[in-house]
XYZ file of C-alpha atoms in Angstrom:
539
model
C -65.259 -60.594 -7.390
C -63.577 -60.524 -3.933
C -64.818 -57.102 -2.758
C -64.032 -57.737 0.904
C -60.412 -58.250 -0.008
C -60.418 -54.877 -1.695
C -61.862 -53.221 1.414
C -59.232 -54.705 3.721
C -56.356 -53.042 1.892
C -58.157 -49.929 0.629
C -55.717 -47.027 0.840
C -57.568 -43.728 1.602
C -54.852 -41.759 -0.189
C -55.864 -43.363 -3.476
C -59.353 -41.865 -3.224
C -57.914 -38.375 -3.982
C -60.830 -36.517 -2.413
C -59.902 -32.860 -1.840
C -62.947 -32.414 0.429
C -61.782 -35.154 2.834
C -58.296 -35.486 4.224
C -56.746 -38.993 4.266
C -56.398 -38.770 8.051
C -60.151 -38.301 8.560
C -60.911 -41.239 6.285
C -58.438 -43.417 8.177
C -60.109 -42.429 11.466
C -63.466 -43.624 10.126
C -62.890 -46.865 8.116
C -66.628 -47.383 7.737
C -66.865 -44.155 5.738
C -64.250 -45.444 3.280
C -66.049 -48.785 2.974
C -69.371 -47.019 2.391
C -67.882 -44.801 -0.262
C -66.250 -47.787 -1.966
C -69.518 -49.758 -1.914
C -71.398 -46.776 -3.320
C -68.792 -46.429 -6.105
C -69.156 -50.091 -7.044
C -72.918 -49.643 -7.403
C -72.632 -46.832 -9.940
C -73.371 -47.579 -13.674
C -70.053 -45.984 -14.697
C -68.212 -48.465 -12.475
C -70.011 -51.379 -14.083
C -69.003 -50.233 -17.528
C -65.415 -49.724 -16.368
C -65.183 -53.226 -14.880
C -66.736 -54.740 -18.020
C -64.212 -52.840 -20.164
C -61.359 -54.125 -18.011
C -62.584 -57.707 -18.335
C -63.021 -57.394 -22.119
C -59.586 -55.839 -22.624
C -57.961 -58.447 -20.421
C -59.673 -61.238 -22.353
C -58.408 -59.830 -25.694
C -54.861 -59.569 -24.397
C -55.080 -63.151 -22.986
C -54.137 -61.849 -19.506
C -56.318 -63.224 -16.633
C -57.833 -60.618 -14.354
C -56.925 -61.394 -10.749
C -58.574 -59.494 -7.914
C -57.036 -61.384 -5.062
C -55.485 -59.789 -1.992
C -52.036 -59.767 -3.501
C -53.057 -58.055 -6.733
C -56.061 -55.995 -5.751
C -53.853 -52.903 -5.752
C -54.395 -52.809 -9.504
C -58.102 -52.308 -8.988
C -57.435 -49.678 -6.347
C -55.303 -47.643 -8.760
C -57.963 -47.804 -11.465
C -60.684 -47.021 -8.991
C -58.740 -44.155 -7.493
C -58.179 -42.531 -10.832
C -61.914 -42.712 -11.625
C -63.238 -41.504 -8.247
C -62.718 -37.747 -8.779
C -64.934 -37.674 -11.882
C -67.783 -39.328 -9.924
C -67.663 -37.644 -6.528
C -66.236 -34.166 -7.176
C -68.618 -31.427 -8.191
C -66.229 -28.527 -7.612
C -64.692 -26.505 -10.456
C -61.102 -27.499 -9.614
C -59.358 -30.041 -11.886
C -58.494 -33.442 -10.390
C -55.074 -34.077 -8.911
C -52.622 -36.122 -10.919
C -52.518 -39.826 -9.895
C -49.914 -40.446 -7.209
C -47.032 -42.716 -7.992
C -46.744 -46.054 -6.219
C -43.538 -44.894 -4.551
C -45.496 -42.205 -2.608
C -47.685 -44.680 -0.733
C -46.249 -46.305 2.436
C -48.493 -49.334 1.988
C -47.123 -50.000 -1.518
C -43.576 -49.539 -0.255
C -44.149 -52.116 2.467
C -45.606 -54.660 0.047
C -42.703 -54.238 -2.454
C -45.049 -54.802 -5.348
C -43.275 -55.270 -8.686
C -43.849 -52.640 -11.447
C -45.507 -55.196 -13.680
C -48.205 -55.904 -11.115
C -48.978 -52.186 -10.750
C -49.669 -51.653 -14.451
C -53.306 -51.123 -15.331
C -54.694 -53.631 -17.866
C -56.728 -50.781 -19.381
C -53.621 -48.609 -19.869
C -51.541 -51.354 -21.388
C -54.293 -52.386 -23.792
C -55.030 -48.859 -24.974
C -51.431 -47.759 -25.551
C -50.661 -47.721 -29.310
C -48.050 -50.116 -30.531
C -44.784 -48.265 -31.073
C -43.576 -48.475 -34.674
C -40.019 -47.797 -35.727
C -39.682 -44.829 -38.102
C -37.947 -46.059 -41.245
C -34.577 -44.496 -42.007
C -35.027 -41.488 -44.246
C -31.498 -39.994 -44.337
C -28.559 -41.690 -45.944
C -25.181 -39.994 -46.057
C -24.379 -41.374 -49.505
C -27.939 -41.374 -50.834
C -30.701 -43.967 -50.442
C -29.816 -47.579 -51.310
C -31.199 -49.008 -54.546
C -34.399 -51.013 -54.490
C -33.988 -54.759 -54.175
C -35.315 -55.526 -57.669
C -33.172 -52.819 -59.279
C -30.109 -54.050 -57.446
C -30.677 -57.661 -58.470
C -31.291 -56.689 -62.082
C -28.132 -54.582 -62.196
C -25.937 -57.263 -60.633
C -27.323 -59.827 -63.049
C -26.357 -57.616 -66.006
C -22.912 -57.026 -64.492
C -22.379 -60.765 -64.133
C -23.145 -61.289 -67.811
C -20.899 -58.487 -69.071
C -17.985 -59.453 -66.829
C -18.319 -63.199 -67.481
C -15.823 -63.109 -70.355
C -13.438 -60.815 -68.469
C -12.528 -62.653 -65.302
C -9.507 -60.454 -64.628
C -11.468 -57.266 -65.289
C -12.066 -54.723 -68.058
C -9.576 -52.346 -69.631
C -10.490 -48.746 -70.382
C -11.243 -49.379 -74.057
C -13.567 -52.271 -73.112
C -15.400 -50.314 -70.419
C -17.671 -48.321 -72.736
C -20.240 -51.154 -72.834
C -20.597 -50.951 -69.056
C -21.087 -47.182 -69.223
C -23.803 -47.447 -71.855
C -25.712 -50.601 -70.933
C -25.342 -50.820 -67.161
C -24.962 -47.173 -66.118
C -27.170 -45.771 -68.914
C -24.797 -42.813 -69.269
C -23.312 -41.093 -72.355
C -20.442 -43.136 -73.759
C -17.967 -40.235 -73.646
C -18.119 -40.410 -69.832
C -16.534 -43.870 -69.982
C -12.927 -42.823 -69.363
C -13.827 -40.535 -66.459
C -15.944 -43.235 -64.823
C -13.224 -45.841 -65.358
C -10.590 -43.674 -63.658
C -13.029 -42.863 -60.852
C -13.236 -46.583 -60.006
C -9.605 -47.442 -60.768
C -8.210 -45.271 -58.003
C -4.864 -47.109 -57.963
C -4.333 -46.631 -61.737
C -3.974 -50.351 -62.402
C -5.573 -50.058 -65.840
C -8.158 -52.709 -64.856
C -11.651 -52.485 -63.315
C -12.807 -55.766 -61.820
C -16.364 -56.916 -61.272
C -16.112 -56.485 -57.504
C -14.622 -52.999 -57.816
C -17.431 -51.864 -60.102
C -20.151 -53.312 -57.837
C -18.548 -51.666 -54.816
C -18.593 -48.245 -56.488
C -21.818 -48.387 -58.491
C -24.117 -50.592 -56.374
C -22.751 -50.523 -52.828
C -21.918 -46.827 -53.159
C -25.611 -46.165 -53.973
C -24.732 -44.442 -57.262
C -27.190 -46.799 -58.936
C -30.159 -45.289 -57.072
C -29.311 -41.657 -57.959
C -30.857 -39.631 -60.756
C -28.755 -39.076 -63.887
C -27.719 -35.543 -62.932
C -26.471 -36.709 -59.516
C -24.629 -39.628 -61.110
C -22.782 -37.397 -63.580
C -22.113 -34.829 -60.864
C -20.499 -37.430 -58.584
C -18.487 -38.912 -61.440
C -17.066 -35.572 -62.597
C -16.358 -33.835 -59.295
C -13.094 -34.238 -57.450
C -12.960 -36.076 -54.078
C -14.244 -34.026 -51.141
C -15.325 -31.269 -53.548
C -18.903 -30.000 -53.576
C -18.900 -28.359 -57.010
C -17.707 -28.780 -60.594
C -14.927 -26.657 -62.051
C -14.063 -26.022 -65.681
C -11.169 -28.471 -65.470
C -13.588 -31.259 -64.482
C -15.235 -31.094 -67.920
C -11.966 -31.194 -69.877
C -11.550 -35.033 -69.847
C -15.152 -35.417 -71.036
C -14.601 -33.080 -74.002
C -11.288 -34.773 -74.832
C -12.995 -38.147 -75.166
C -15.881 -36.623 -77.113
C -13.428 -35.165 -79.654
C -11.775 -38.548 -80.097
C -14.890 -40.690 -80.340
C -17.694 -38.603 -81.886
C -18.100 -39.096 -85.652
C -19.259 -35.505 -86.134
C -15.884 -34.201 -84.900
C -13.687 -36.633 -86.773
C -12.488 -33.935 -89.201
C -10.781 -32.116 -86.283
C -8.485 -34.987 -85.327
C -5.612 -33.631 -87.434
C -5.888 -30.151 -85.921
C -5.238 -30.463 -82.170
C -5.155 -26.671 -81.727
C -8.747 -26.324 -82.907
C -9.763 -29.331 -80.847
C -8.583 -27.479 -77.767
C -10.413 -24.308 -78.794
C -13.617 -26.230 -79.412
C -13.419 -27.885 -75.976
C -12.798 -24.539 -74.292
C -15.731 -22.911 -76.093
C -18.121 -25.691 -75.086
C -17.025 -25.351 -71.459
C -17.453 -21.559 -71.555
C -20.968 -21.953 -72.925
C -21.812 -24.516 -70.227
C -20.700 -22.203 -67.428
C -22.386 -19.186 -69.012
C -25.823 -20.830 -68.923
C -25.530 -23.298 -66.014
C -23.418 -21.449 -63.435
C -26.032 -18.822 -62.654
C -24.294 -17.766 -59.452
C -21.249 -16.667 -61.478
C -18.803 -18.239 -59.042
C -17.046 -20.412 -61.613
C -18.219 -23.486 -59.703
C -21.314 -25.467 -60.746
C -23.294 -26.955 -57.870
C -25.542 -30.000 -58.062
C -28.604 -27.777 -57.812
C -27.458 -25.679 -60.781
C -26.715 -28.808 -62.792
C -30.216 -30.159 -62.164
C -31.877 -26.867 -63.065
C -30.123 -26.610 -66.429
C -30.449 -28.592 -69.645
C -26.876 -29.851 -69.866
C -27.736 -33.483 -69.065
C -30.290 -33.634 -71.877
C -27.773 -32.105 -74.282
C -25.112 -34.662 -73.301
C -27.538 -37.503 -73.920
C -28.509 -36.023 -77.284
C -24.848 -35.744 -78.332
C -24.340 -39.416 -77.579
C -27.243 -40.405 -79.840
C -26.764 -37.873 -82.665
C -24.035 -38.335 -85.275
C -24.374 -34.784 -86.593
C -22.850 -32.610 -83.884
C -24.400 -29.461 -85.360
C -27.904 -30.692 -84.617
C -27.123 -30.391 -80.909
C -27.430 -26.624 -80.762
C -27.106 -26.511 -76.975
C -23.428 -26.176 -76.012
C -21.912 -28.714 -78.437
C -22.618 -27.368 -81.943
C -19.414 -26.985 -83.948
C -20.992 -24.270 -86.093
C -21.672 -22.182 -82.998
C -18.069 -22.590 -81.902
C -16.950 -21.573 -85.385
C -18.979 -18.354 -85.230
C -17.634 -17.371 -81.793
C -14.042 -18.127 -82.718
C -14.149 -16.361 -86.099
C -15.749 -13.214 -84.668
C -13.013 -13.083 -82.043
C -10.331 -13.689 -84.668
C -11.677 -10.833 -86.810
C -11.386 -8.367 -83.924
C -8.001 -9.601 -82.708
C -5.902 -7.767 -85.297
C -2.473 -8.710 -83.920
C -3.612 -12.271 -83.116
C -2.197 -12.231 -79.598
C -5.456 -13.788 -78.427
C -6.371 -10.593 -76.560
C -8.584 -7.677 -77.584
C -8.859 -4.158 -76.171
C -11.476 -1.404 -76.266
C -10.533 -0.254 -79.748
C -10.951 -3.803 -81.018
C -14.310 -4.356 -79.346
C -15.762 -1.058 -80.568
C -15.552 -2.523 -84.093
C -17.860 -5.382 -83.167
C -20.962 -5.669 -85.349
C -19.850 -2.914 -87.720
C -19.396 -0.408 -84.865
C -22.811 -1.196 -83.431
C -21.924 -0.505 -79.788
C -21.451 2.851 -78.087
C -18.224 3.884 -76.381
C -19.981 4.238 -73.068
C -21.174 0.636 -72.990
C -17.730 -0.621 -74.072
C -16.192 1.352 -71.202
C -18.605 -0.348 -68.783
C -17.667 -3.776 -70.140
C -13.950 -3.083 -69.688
C -14.571 -1.736 -66.199
C -15.440 -5.396 -65.486
C -18.710 -4.468 -63.806
C -20.819 -7.195 -65.473
C -18.096 -9.819 -65.156
C -14.504 -9.845 -63.960
C -12.066 -10.619 -66.792
C -9.995 -13.776 -66.712
C -7.283 -12.009 -68.716
C -4.076 -11.339 -66.794
C -3.270 -8.318 -68.946
C -4.831 -5.064 -67.785
C -7.193 -3.486 -70.287
C -7.368 -6.649 -72.384
C -10.199 -9.128 -72.903
C -9.410 -12.834 -73.248
C -11.174 -15.335 -75.491
C -13.243 -16.576 -72.537
C -14.323 -13.017 -71.710
C -15.292 -12.468 -75.346
C -17.328 -15.697 -75.385
C -19.388 -14.416 -72.446
C -19.785 -11.037 -74.170
C -20.968 -12.366 -77.530
C -23.445 -14.776 -75.917
C -24.885 -11.892 -73.895
C -24.922 -9.477 -76.851
C -26.566 -11.747 -79.393
C -29.271 -13.201 -77.129
C -30.597 -10.507 -74.827
C -33.707 -12.550 -74.095
C -31.834 -15.036 -71.888
C -31.559 -14.484 -68.140
C -27.722 -14.543 -68.073
C -27.749 -11.793 -70.711
C -30.292 -9.683 -68.825
C -28.168 -9.925 -65.690
C -25.018 -9.033 -67.671
C -26.440 -5.859 -69.239
C -28.441 -4.831 -66.166
C -25.171 -4.502 -64.245
C -23.781 -2.353 -67.048
C -26.686 0.111 -67.057
C -27.054 0.242 -63.259
C -24.325 2.870 -62.792
C -24.728 3.359 -59.031
C -25.291 -0.337 -58.297
C -28.498 0.259 -56.324
C -30.369 -2.596 -57.994
C -32.634 -0.436 -60.150
C -32.279 1.348 -63.494
C -33.390 4.959 -63.200
C -34.361 7.357 -66.025
C -31.124 9.290 -65.470
C -29.052 6.163 -66.044
C -30.964 5.336 -69.209
C -30.547 8.892 -70.454
C -26.780 8.715 -69.867
C -26.458 5.829 -72.323
C -29.080 7.077 -74.770
C -27.358 10.439 -75.233
C -24.624 8.792 -77.313
C -27.215 6.920 -79.343
C -28.978 10.217 -80.064
C -25.721 11.811 -81.178
C -24.959 8.896 -83.494
C -28.394 9.138 -85.107
C -27.767 12.806 -85.822
C -24.388 11.990 -87.375
C -25.915 9.579 -89.872
C -28.742 12.003 -90.658
C -31.247 9.695 -89.074
C -34.289 11.390 -87.609
C -33.582 11.454 -83.866
C -36.064 10.188 -81.313
C -36.283 12.308 -78.183
C -35.451 10.636 -74.891
C -38.826 11.548 -73.410
C -40.544 9.536 -76.131
C -38.075 6.666 -75.704
C -38.660 6.623 -71.945
C -42.424 6.305 -72.411
C -41.875 3.511 -74.916
C -39.561 1.659 -72.520
C -42.003 1.841 -69.613
C -44.839 0.709 -71.880
C -42.853 -2.344 -72.956
C -41.598 -3.341 -69.498
C -44.537 -2.261 -67.317
C -42.448 -2.058 -64.120
C -44.033 -2.579 -60.721
C -42.716 0.767 -59.422
C -42.889 4.020 -61.310
C -39.747 5.666 -62.724
C -37.437 2.702 -62.137
C -36.849 -0.760 -63.587
C -35.648 -3.745 -61.588
C -34.025 -6.914 -62.838
C -37.187 -8.825 -62.012
C -39.183 -6.416 -64.179
C -36.901 -7.217 -67.103
C -37.138 -10.970 -66.538
C -40.928 -10.732 -66.507
C -41.116 -9.042 -69.924
C -40.556 -10.628 -73.340
C -39.359 -7.321 -74.816
C -36.538 -6.700 -72.347
C -33.766 -7.289 -74.864
C -34.997 -4.411 -76.992
C -34.477 -2.009 -74.086
C -30.731 -2.569 -74.126
C -30.584 -2.312 -77.912
C -32.316 1.076 -77.676
C -29.740 2.292 -75.177
C -26.445 1.187 -76.733
C -26.767 -0.842 -79.986
C -27.772 1.439 -82.815
C -27.932 -1.216 -85.552
C -30.322 -3.434 -83.607
C -32.315 -0.426 -82.458
C -32.942 0.629 -86.052
C -33.787 -2.949 -87.043
C -36.325 -3.081 -84.217
C -37.896 0.181 -85.351
C -38.230 -0.956 -88.989
C -39.597 -4.421 -88.004
C -37.998 -6.500 -90.761
C -40.818 -8.839 -91.977
C -38.293 -11.494 -92.998
C -36.966 -11.766 -89.456
C -40.481 -11.804 -88.022
C -41.459 -14.676 -90.322
C -38.259 -16.513 -89.447
C -39.052 -16.266 -85.746
C -42.562 -17.607 -86.287
C -41.327 -20.548 -88.342
C -38.845 -21.652 -85.654
C -40.247 -20.553 -82.286
C -37.992 -22.994 -80.413
C -34.822 -21.272 -81.637
C -33.347 -18.569 -79.451
C -31.946 -15.274 -80.702
C -28.484 -16.768 -80.367
C -29.439 -19.804 -82.464
C -30.733 -17.614 -85.294
C -27.705 -15.318 -85.127
C -25.258 -18.237 -85.219
C -27.131 -19.738 -88.144
C -26.912 -16.526 -90.187
C -23.304 -15.853 -89.248
C -22.137 -19.340 -90.126
C -23.638 -19.014 -93.608
C -21.957 -15.645 -94.069
C -18.560 -16.849 -92.846
C -18.645 -20.022 -94.922
C -19.553 -18.037 -98.057
C -16.702 -15.604 -97.441
C -14.326 -18.519 -97.047
C -15.496 -20.053 -100.308
C -14.971 -16.769 -102.130
C -11.499 -16.428 -100.642
C -10.574 -19.932 -101.693
C -11.668 -19.243 -105.275
C -9.871 -15.877 -105.383
C -6.669 -17.575 -104.275
C -6.875 -19.883 -107.282
C -7.596 -23.030 -105.333
C -9.061 -25.755 -107.453
C -10.972 -27.310 -104.588
C -13.184 -25.520 -102.149
C -13.106 -27.111 -98.711
C -16.276 -28.559 -97.357
C -14.966 -28.202 -93.821
C -15.422 -24.811 -92.111
C -11.723 -24.412 -91.297
C -9.561 -22.039 -93.227
C -7.957 -18.652 -93.255
C -9.745 -17.192 -90.191
C -7.531 -19.437 -88.150
């Protein structure tokens, strides 16, 4: 190695010795040469030089220590000198930049020649972070995309000009893997110009290039149903889906000659969907709410099941029949509106006047009826779902708002006593042995086990399996008495079908009762044939 060449151009400033000023070193060049020679003789220096040679060999860059490039060695040496010579407690100075040295400025050395081989070899290779955000969702995987396009090519091969709406169902089922009754909505989503034709290129552009293919089923249905530039689903967005279901499903074929009841069925299904799925109560279903619910599974089950009544979630015709008939029984003048006096008759006068007043004050839910003091069919659908299944979270939220008179987020003993007073009076009127409120209060706290004493929160109710009984104790006398007697038949029925909810069991019993009453009415009217279909005089 040409050490003499290094000495000739050794810059004292690069030594970075706080104990010696650069001027004193320049005044005594022999001192600088002696220090440099001593540094070269150290074991640490030998290991450093060997490391430089090894790294340079691996990177296939020759190590040159000539006069013109010896500045590289000076920089490396300068940065290592403080750790060898300094014994003071002060940290070393940061390495000076090449622009600060007059000698480097005079030589006009290029930046590439100043770079340390050790630094360049030890720097990690920069890797590009793969894209993780896509405005329209991640693109489909290559294999999935190729497989989908191949299937599209086959299905469109016999339709060069494109598919009409009645021919598009195969694409919806086989390519998109979606329920068939979404076919019309998907077709119109692609055919934005209303040409009546969806071509191969138009479908690929929407389904593949638009990244719909790579989405989960809930996101696919959400994007198909929602309106452009809209971030939620409204009730009207489900109407086309229900219209096609009524036309195509074999289990609803008997309704094709009764368009009025078709419309009522569609409305009831939509009300049930929003009751359970739209937990925020805004009337707008978000993608998050859609994913958290079980609507997608129910839609897929409807598409595979010919018997619509086996799909008890949302789509059961028997459940619609029960809701509609109970409303029709209360609506005496059949103006499709009911008032307080009508609702108080519900369940053979099971409810108290105080709870009916709270319902009509619209505390649990604002009415959609435009007539003051009147409840619409939609409002009644929410009420009956909440009343007949008090174990569900929407029902607990509905009745919690009713009992929480001051709206402070907790139910106090005074609020419970306010509602129980009427129950106590009713028990006395029917010569039923009354149960004192103090005993009832202890029973309620034992069942709920609230976190705080003397008050019950909504979370306390949601954490208990007996919460529904609390509301029955406070304002539904018939169910309160049934709970006290513990009907063994009902207990056995619950054990036999643990998957059924309280609403499912109620709808099952009510449908049998209503159908039997209809049969009796048909016979009493002298009809020779008793209808098998559950449509008749209640409508």
